[in-house]
Amino acid sequence: MSADRRVAVGIEIGGSKTTVALVDSSGHVHQRSHAKTLRGRPAAATLEPYLRAVDAMLAYARSSDWQVSGIGISIPGTLDYTRRRPFLIPLLPSLSNFPLCDFLENRYELPTHLQVDVDAALLGEHRFGAGRGFKRLLYLAVEAVVGASLVINGQVEHPTQQYIGHICHLNVSSSGPRCSCGKQGCINTMVSMDAIQKRVQRALRRGEEGSLVQRLLGREYFSPQLLAEEALRGDTLALQVYGEISRCVSAAIAKYIDLFEPNVLILGGILGAQYCASDLLLSRVRGSLIVRSSSRVCSMVELVPAVLGSDAELAGAVLPLL
Ligand SMILES: [Zn+2]
């Protein structure tokens, strides 16, 4: 079998759905399907939709002459690297400590590799996207939780738990809603998707007006895309939310520049290029950063949006297998 028919199965576990895909060594996704993420179920029931999707993907690969070299999984949590299993997945507690690699290797007889989602995303962006050619890369992503990853010379580094991985309690403000840890100003209570949605809901209850409010009252679902569209249209509330995200993200960035001296800082999740207003948000982050830091610090680092979206996680998750 020729090398250009080699692919791996990438699995990106997400909050409401999980993506299963065939990915090659150029980061190209050849086939993709989705499986439901079922919350609050035992491990076997949680895994069942994923396994069906992997079964179908492997059958497709066989019928299309792809040679599958392994399974790479992007995990929304922390890992026990020694025992090759998730350590803590807040979203899916029944998979915490579940021997996932052993289970999948027994079932499929394929090498299996786990990566923390933000690490997979940064590896994907480093190899195929916004981080190509850089040596010290920092990734900061705002999604359901806020996450950070550090790659130096192509290797994921885990210097301190507090700053890398899911950085829910990183302090970025002296005020704000009280966090489950008891403190105020934790980044997850300020800019995670949940925090942004709560802020918009408070504005709705206060009776604020504007086109974002109108669309939500018209039963449109709140999403990063909706927020981005309204920010671009100049909606006051959407721009206020962007202002707060920018202030908090720039506070985090200033810390990361001091700590790790990256050459490039890649912003992902709702800060990434797949959302139409990422340029608007990025220019605000740059503006807040200049107010906060010296121009020398700001000139040290390139600030760019992630360009691959969730494909970065798939590509990064399968990299060690190809
Ligand atoms: Zn906290």
Coordinates of C-alpha atoms and ligand atoms in Angstrom, one line a residue:
M1 CA 0.0 0.0 0.0
S2 CA 1.5 3.4 -1.0
A3 CA 2.2 6.0 1.7
D4 CA -0.3 8.5 0.2
R5 CA -3.2 6.1 1.0
R6 CA -2.3 6.3 4.7
V7 CA -4.9 8.0 7.0
A8 CA -5.8 7.8 10.7
V9 CA -9.2 8.1 12.3
G10 CA -9.5 11.4 14.2
I11 CA -12.1 11.8 17.0
E12 CA -12.9 15.2 18.4
I13 CA -15.1 14.9 21.4
G14 CA -17.4 18.0 21.7
G15 CA -20.0 19.2 24.1
S16 CA -23.1 18.3 22.0
K17 CA -21.6 16.3 19.1
T18 CA -18.4 14.4 18.4
T19 CA -16.7 14.4 15.0
V20 CA -15.1 11.3 13.6
A21 CA -13.0 11.7 10.5
L22 CA -10.4 10.2 8.2
V23 CA -7.3 12.5 8.2
D24 CA -4.1 12.2 6.2
S25 CA -0.6 13.3 7.1
S26 CA -1.2 16.7 5.4
G27 CA -4.0 17.4 7.8
H28 CA -6.6 16.9 5.1
V29 CA -9.9 15.6 6.2
H30 CA -11.2 13.0 3.6
Q31 CA -14.4 11.8 5.3
R32 CA -16.3 13.1 8.2
S33 CA -19.3 12.1 10.3
H34 CA -20.9 13.1 13.5
A35 CA -22.0 11.2 16.6
K36 CA -24.1 12.4 19.5
T37 CA -22.4 13.3 22.8
L38 CA -24.6 11.8 25.4
R39 CA -24.2 13.3 28.9
G40 CA -24.9 11.7 32.2
R41 CA -24.6 8.1 31.0
P42 CA -22.4 5.2 32.1
A43 CA -19.2 4.7 30.0
A44 CA -20.6 2.0 27.7
A45 CA -23.6 4.1 26.8
T46 CA -21.5 7.2 26.3
L47 CA -19.1 5.4 24.0
E48 CA -21.8 3.6 22.0
P49 CA -22.5 6.4 19.4
Y50 CA -18.8 7.0 19.0
L51 CA -18.1 3.3 18.4
R52 CA -20.8 3.1 15.8
A53 CA -19.4 6.1 14.0
V54 CA -15.8 4.6 14.1
D55 CA -17.2 1.2 12.8
A56 CA -18.8 3.0 9.9
M57 CA -15.6 5.1 9.2
L58 CA -13.4 2.0 9.1
A59 CA -15.9 0.2 6.8
Y60 CA -15.7 3.3 4.5
A61 CA -11.9 3.3 4.7
R62 CA -11.8 -0.4 3.7
S63 CA -14.2 0.1 0.8
S64 CA -12.2 3.1 -0.4
D65 CA -8.7 1.5 -0.2
W66 CA -7.5 3.8 2.6
Q67 CA -4.9 2.3 4.9
V68 CA -5.8 3.2 8.5
S69 CA -2.7 3.5 10.8
G70 CA -4.4 4.3 14.1
I71 CA -7.0 6.3 16.1
G72 CA -6.3 9.7 17.6
I73 CA -8.7 11.3 20.1
S74 CA -8.9 14.9 21.2
I75 CA -10.1 14.9 24.8
P76 CA -11.9 17.9 26.5
G77 CA -10.2 17.3 29.8
T78 CA -7.0 16.1 31.4
L79 CA -5.0 12.9 30.8
D80 CA -3.3 10.3 32.8
Y81 CA -0.4 9.9 30.4
T82 CA 1.2 6.9 32.2
R83 CA -2.0 4.8 32.1
R84 CA -3.1 6.2 28.7
R85 CA -6.6 7.2 29.7
P86 CA -8.6 10.4 30.4
F87 CA -8.0 11.6 34.0
L88 CA -10.9 14.0 34.3
I89 CA -13.5 14.9 31.6
P90 CA -15.9 17.3 33.4
L91 CA -18.4 16.9 30.5
L92 CA -18.4 13.1 30.6
P93 CA -17.5 12.0 34.1
S94 CA -18.1 8.3 33.3
L95 CA -15.1 8.4 30.9
S96 CA -12.8 9.9 33.6
N97 CA -10.3 7.1 34.4
F98 CA -11.9 4.8 31.8
P99 CA -9.1 2.8 30.1
L100 CA -9.9 4.3 26.7
C101 CA -6.7 3.4 24.8
D102 CA -6.7 -0.2 25.9
F103 CA -10.4 -0.6 25.2
L104 CA -10.1 0.8 21.6
E105 CA -6.9 -1.0 20.9
N106 CA -8.5 -4.3 21.9
R107 CA -11.6 -3.6 19.8
Y108 CA -10.0 -2.3 16.7
E109 CA -6.4 -3.7 16.8
L110 CA -5.1 -0.2 15.9
P111 CA -2.7 2.0 17.8
T112 CA -4.6 4.6 19.8
H113 CA -3.4 8.0 21.0
L114 CA -5.0 10.6 23.3
Q115 CA -4.3 14.3 23.3
V116 CA -5.8 17.1 25.4
D117 CA -8.0 19.1 23.0
V118 CA -6.1 22.4 23.2
D119 CA -2.8 20.6 22.6
A120 CA -4.2 18.8 19.6
A121 CA -5.5 22.1 18.2
L122 CA -2.2 23.8 18.7
L123 CA -0.3 20.9 17.1
G124 CA -2.7 21.1 14.1
E125 CA -2.3 24.9 13.7
H126 CA 1.5 24.6 14.1
R127 CA 1.8 22.0 11.4
F128 CA -0.8 23.1 8.9
G129 CA -2.3 26.4 9.9
A130 CA -1.6 29.8 11.6
G131 CA 1.4 28.6 13.5
R132 CA 3.5 27.2 10.6
G133 CA 7.2 28.2 10.9
F134 CA 7.2 29.3 14.5
K135 CA 9.3 27.8 17.3
R136 CA 7.5 29.0 20.5
L137 CA 3.8 28.9 20.1
L138 CA 1.1 29.7 22.6
Y139 CA -2.6 28.9 21.9
L140 CA -5.5 30.5 23.8
A141 CA -9.0 29.3 23.0
V142 CA -12.3 30.5 24.3
E143 CA -15.0 27.8 24.0
A144 CA -17.2 26.1 26.6
V145 CA -14.1 26.4 28.8
V146 CA -11.0 28.5 28.2
G147 CA -7.9 26.6 27.3
A148 CA -4.2 27.2 26.7
S149 CA -1.4 25.1 25.1
L150 CA 2.3 25.7 24.7
V151 CA 4.4 24.1 21.9
I152 CA 8.2 24.6 21.8
N153 CA 10.2 23.2 18.8
G154 CA 7.2 21.0 17.8
Q155 CA 6.7 19.5 21.2
V156 CA 3.8 20.1 23.6
E157 CA 5.1 21.4 26.9
H158 CA 3.3 21.2 30.2
P159 CA 5.2 23.6 32.5
T160 CA 2.5 24.3 35.1
Q161 CA -1.0 23.1 35.5
Q162 CA -2.3 26.6 36.4
Y163 CA -1.4 28.1 33.0
I164 CA -1.7 25.2 30.6
G165 CA -4.7 23.0 29.7
H166 CA -8.1 24.1 30.8
I167 CA -7.3 27.3 32.6
C168 CA -10.7 28.0 34.2
H169 CA -9.4 29.8 37.3
L170 CA -6.8 32.1 35.8
N171 CA -7.4 35.5 37.3
V172 CA -8.0 38.2 34.6
S173 CA -10.1 40.8 36.5
S174 CA -10.6 42.3 40.0
S175 CA -14.4 42.0 39.7
G176 CA -17.0 39.8 38.0
P177 CA -19.3 36.9 38.9
R178 CA -18.1 34.7 41.8
C179 CA -16.6 31.4 40.6
S180 CA -17.2 27.9 42.0
C181 CA -13.7 28.2 43.5
G182 CA -14.9 31.2 45.6
K183 CA -12.9 33.9 43.8
Q184 CA -13.9 36.7 41.4
G185 CA -12.3 37.4 38.1
C186 CA -11.6 33.8 37.0
I187 CA -11.3 33.7 33.2
N188 CA -14.0 31.0 32.9
T189 CA -16.6 33.2 34.7
M190 CA -15.6 36.1 32.4
V191 CA -15.3 34.9 28.8
S192 CA -16.3 31.2 28.4
M193 CA -19.3 30.6 26.2
D194 CA -21.4 30.1 29.3
A195 CA -20.2 33.4 30.8
I196 CA -20.9 35.3 27.6
Q197 CA -24.4 33.8 27.4
K198 CA -25.2 34.7 31.0
R199 CA -24.1 38.2 30.4
V200 CA -26.4 38.5 27.4
Q201 CA -29.2 37.0 29.4
R202 CA -28.7 39.6 32.2
A203 CA -29.0 42.3 29.5
L204 CA -32.3 40.7 28.3
R205 CA -33.7 40.7 31.8
R206 CA -32.7 44.4 32.2
G207 CA -34.8 45.1 29.1
E208 CA -31.9 46.4 27.0
E209 CA -32.7 47.0 23.4
G210 CA -30.9 46.4 20.1
S211 CA -30.8 44.0 17.2
L212 CA -29.0 41.2 19.2
V213 CA -31.8 41.3 21.8
Q214 CA -34.4 41.4 19.1
R215 CA -33.1 38.3 17.5
L216 CA -32.9 36.4 20.8
L217 CA -36.5 37.5 21.6
G218 CA -37.4 36.2 18.1
R219 CA -36.3 32.8 19.4
E220 CA -33.0 32.6 17.6
Y221 CA -30.4 30.6 19.6
F222 CA -27.5 32.4 21.1
S223 CA -24.2 31.4 19.4
P224 CA -20.8 32.8 18.7
Q225 CA -21.8 33.3 15.1
L226 CA -24.9 35.4 16.1
L227 CA -22.8 37.5 18.4
A228 CA -20.2 38.0 15.7
E229 CA -22.8 39.1 13.1
E230 CA -24.3 41.6 15.6
A231 CA -20.9 43.0 16.5
L232 CA -20.2 43.6 12.8
R233 CA -23.5 45.4 12.5
G234 CA -22.5 47.6 15.3
D235 CA -25.0 46.4 17.9
T236 CA -24.2 48.1 21.2
L237 CA -24.6 45.0 23.5
A238 CA -22.6 42.7 21.1
L239 CA -19.8 45.3 21.1
Q240 CA -19.9 45.7 24.9
V241 CA -19.5 41.9 25.2
Y242 CA -16.6 42.0 22.7
G243 CA -15.0 44.8 24.8
E244 CA -15.1 42.7 27.9
I245 CA -13.8 39.6 26.1
S246 CA -10.9 41.7 24.7
R247 CA -10.0 43.2 28.1
C248 CA -10.0 39.7 29.8
V249 CA -8.2 37.9 27.0
S250 CA -5.5 40.7 26.8
A251 CA -5.0 40.4 30.6
A252 CA -4.4 36.6 30.1
I253 CA -2.1 37.3 27.0
A254 CA 0.0 39.7 28.9
K255 CA 0.7 37.0 31.6
Y256 CA 1.5 34.4 28.9
I257 CA 3.9 36.7 27.1
D258 CA 5.8 37.4 30.4
L259 CA 5.8 33.7 31.4
F260 CA 6.6 31.9 28.1
E261 CA 7.9 34.5 25.6
P262 CA 6.1 33.0 22.6
N263 CA 6.9 34.1 19.1
V264 CA 3.3 33.7 18.1
L265 CA 0.1 33.7 20.1
I266 CA -2.8 31.9 18.3
L267 CA -6.3 32.7 19.4
G268 CA -8.9 30.0 18.8
G269 CA -12.5 29.0 19.6
I270 CA -14.7 32.1 19.3
L271 CA -11.6 34.2 18.7
G272 CA -10.7 32.0 15.7
A273 CA -11.0 33.0 12.0
Q274 CA -14.1 30.8 11.4
Y275 CA -16.2 33.5 13.0
C276 CA -16.8 36.4 10.7
A277 CA -15.9 39.1 13.3
S278 CA -12.6 37.7 14.5
D279 CA -10.7 40.6 12.9
L280 CA -12.9 43.0 14.9
L281 CA -12.3 41.1 18.1
L282 CA -8.6 40.7 17.4
S283 CA -8.1 44.4 16.8
R284 CA -9.8 45.1 20.2
V285 CA -7.6 42.5 21.9
R286 CA -4.5 44.2 20.4
G287 CA -5.8 47.6 21.5
S288 CA -6.3 46.4 25.1
L289 CA -2.9 44.7 25.1
I290 CA -1.2 47.9 24.1
V291 CA -2.9 49.8 27.0
R292 CA -1.8 47.0 29.4
S293 CA 1.7 46.2 28.3
S294 CA 4.7 48.0 26.9
S295 CA 5.0 48.4 23.2
R296 CA 8.2 46.3 23.4
V297 CA 6.3 43.4 24.9
C298 CA 3.6 43.7 22.2
S299 CA 6.1 43.8 19.4
M300 CA 7.7 40.6 20.6
V301 CA 4.8 38.4 19.6
E302 CA 2.6 37.9 16.6
L303 CA -1.1 37.7 17.5
V304 CA -3.1 35.7 14.9
P305 CA -6.5 33.9 14.7
A306 CA -6.6 30.1 14.4
V307 CA -7.5 29.3 10.8
L308 CA -8.4 25.6 10.8
G309 CA -11.3 25.6 13.3
S310 CA -12.1 22.2 14.7
D311 CA -10.1 20.5 11.9
A312 CA -7.0 21.6 13.8
E313 CA -8.0 19.2 16.7
L314 CA -8.5 16.3 14.3
A315 CA -5.2 16.9 12.5
G316 CA -3.3 17.4 15.8
A317 CA -4.9 14.3 17.3
V318 CA -3.7 12.0 14.5
L319 CA -0.3 13.5 14.0
P320 CA 1.7 11.0 16.1
L321 CA 0.1 8.1 14.2
L322 CA 1.0 9.2 10.6
Ligands
ZN1 ZN -12.3 30.1 39.8

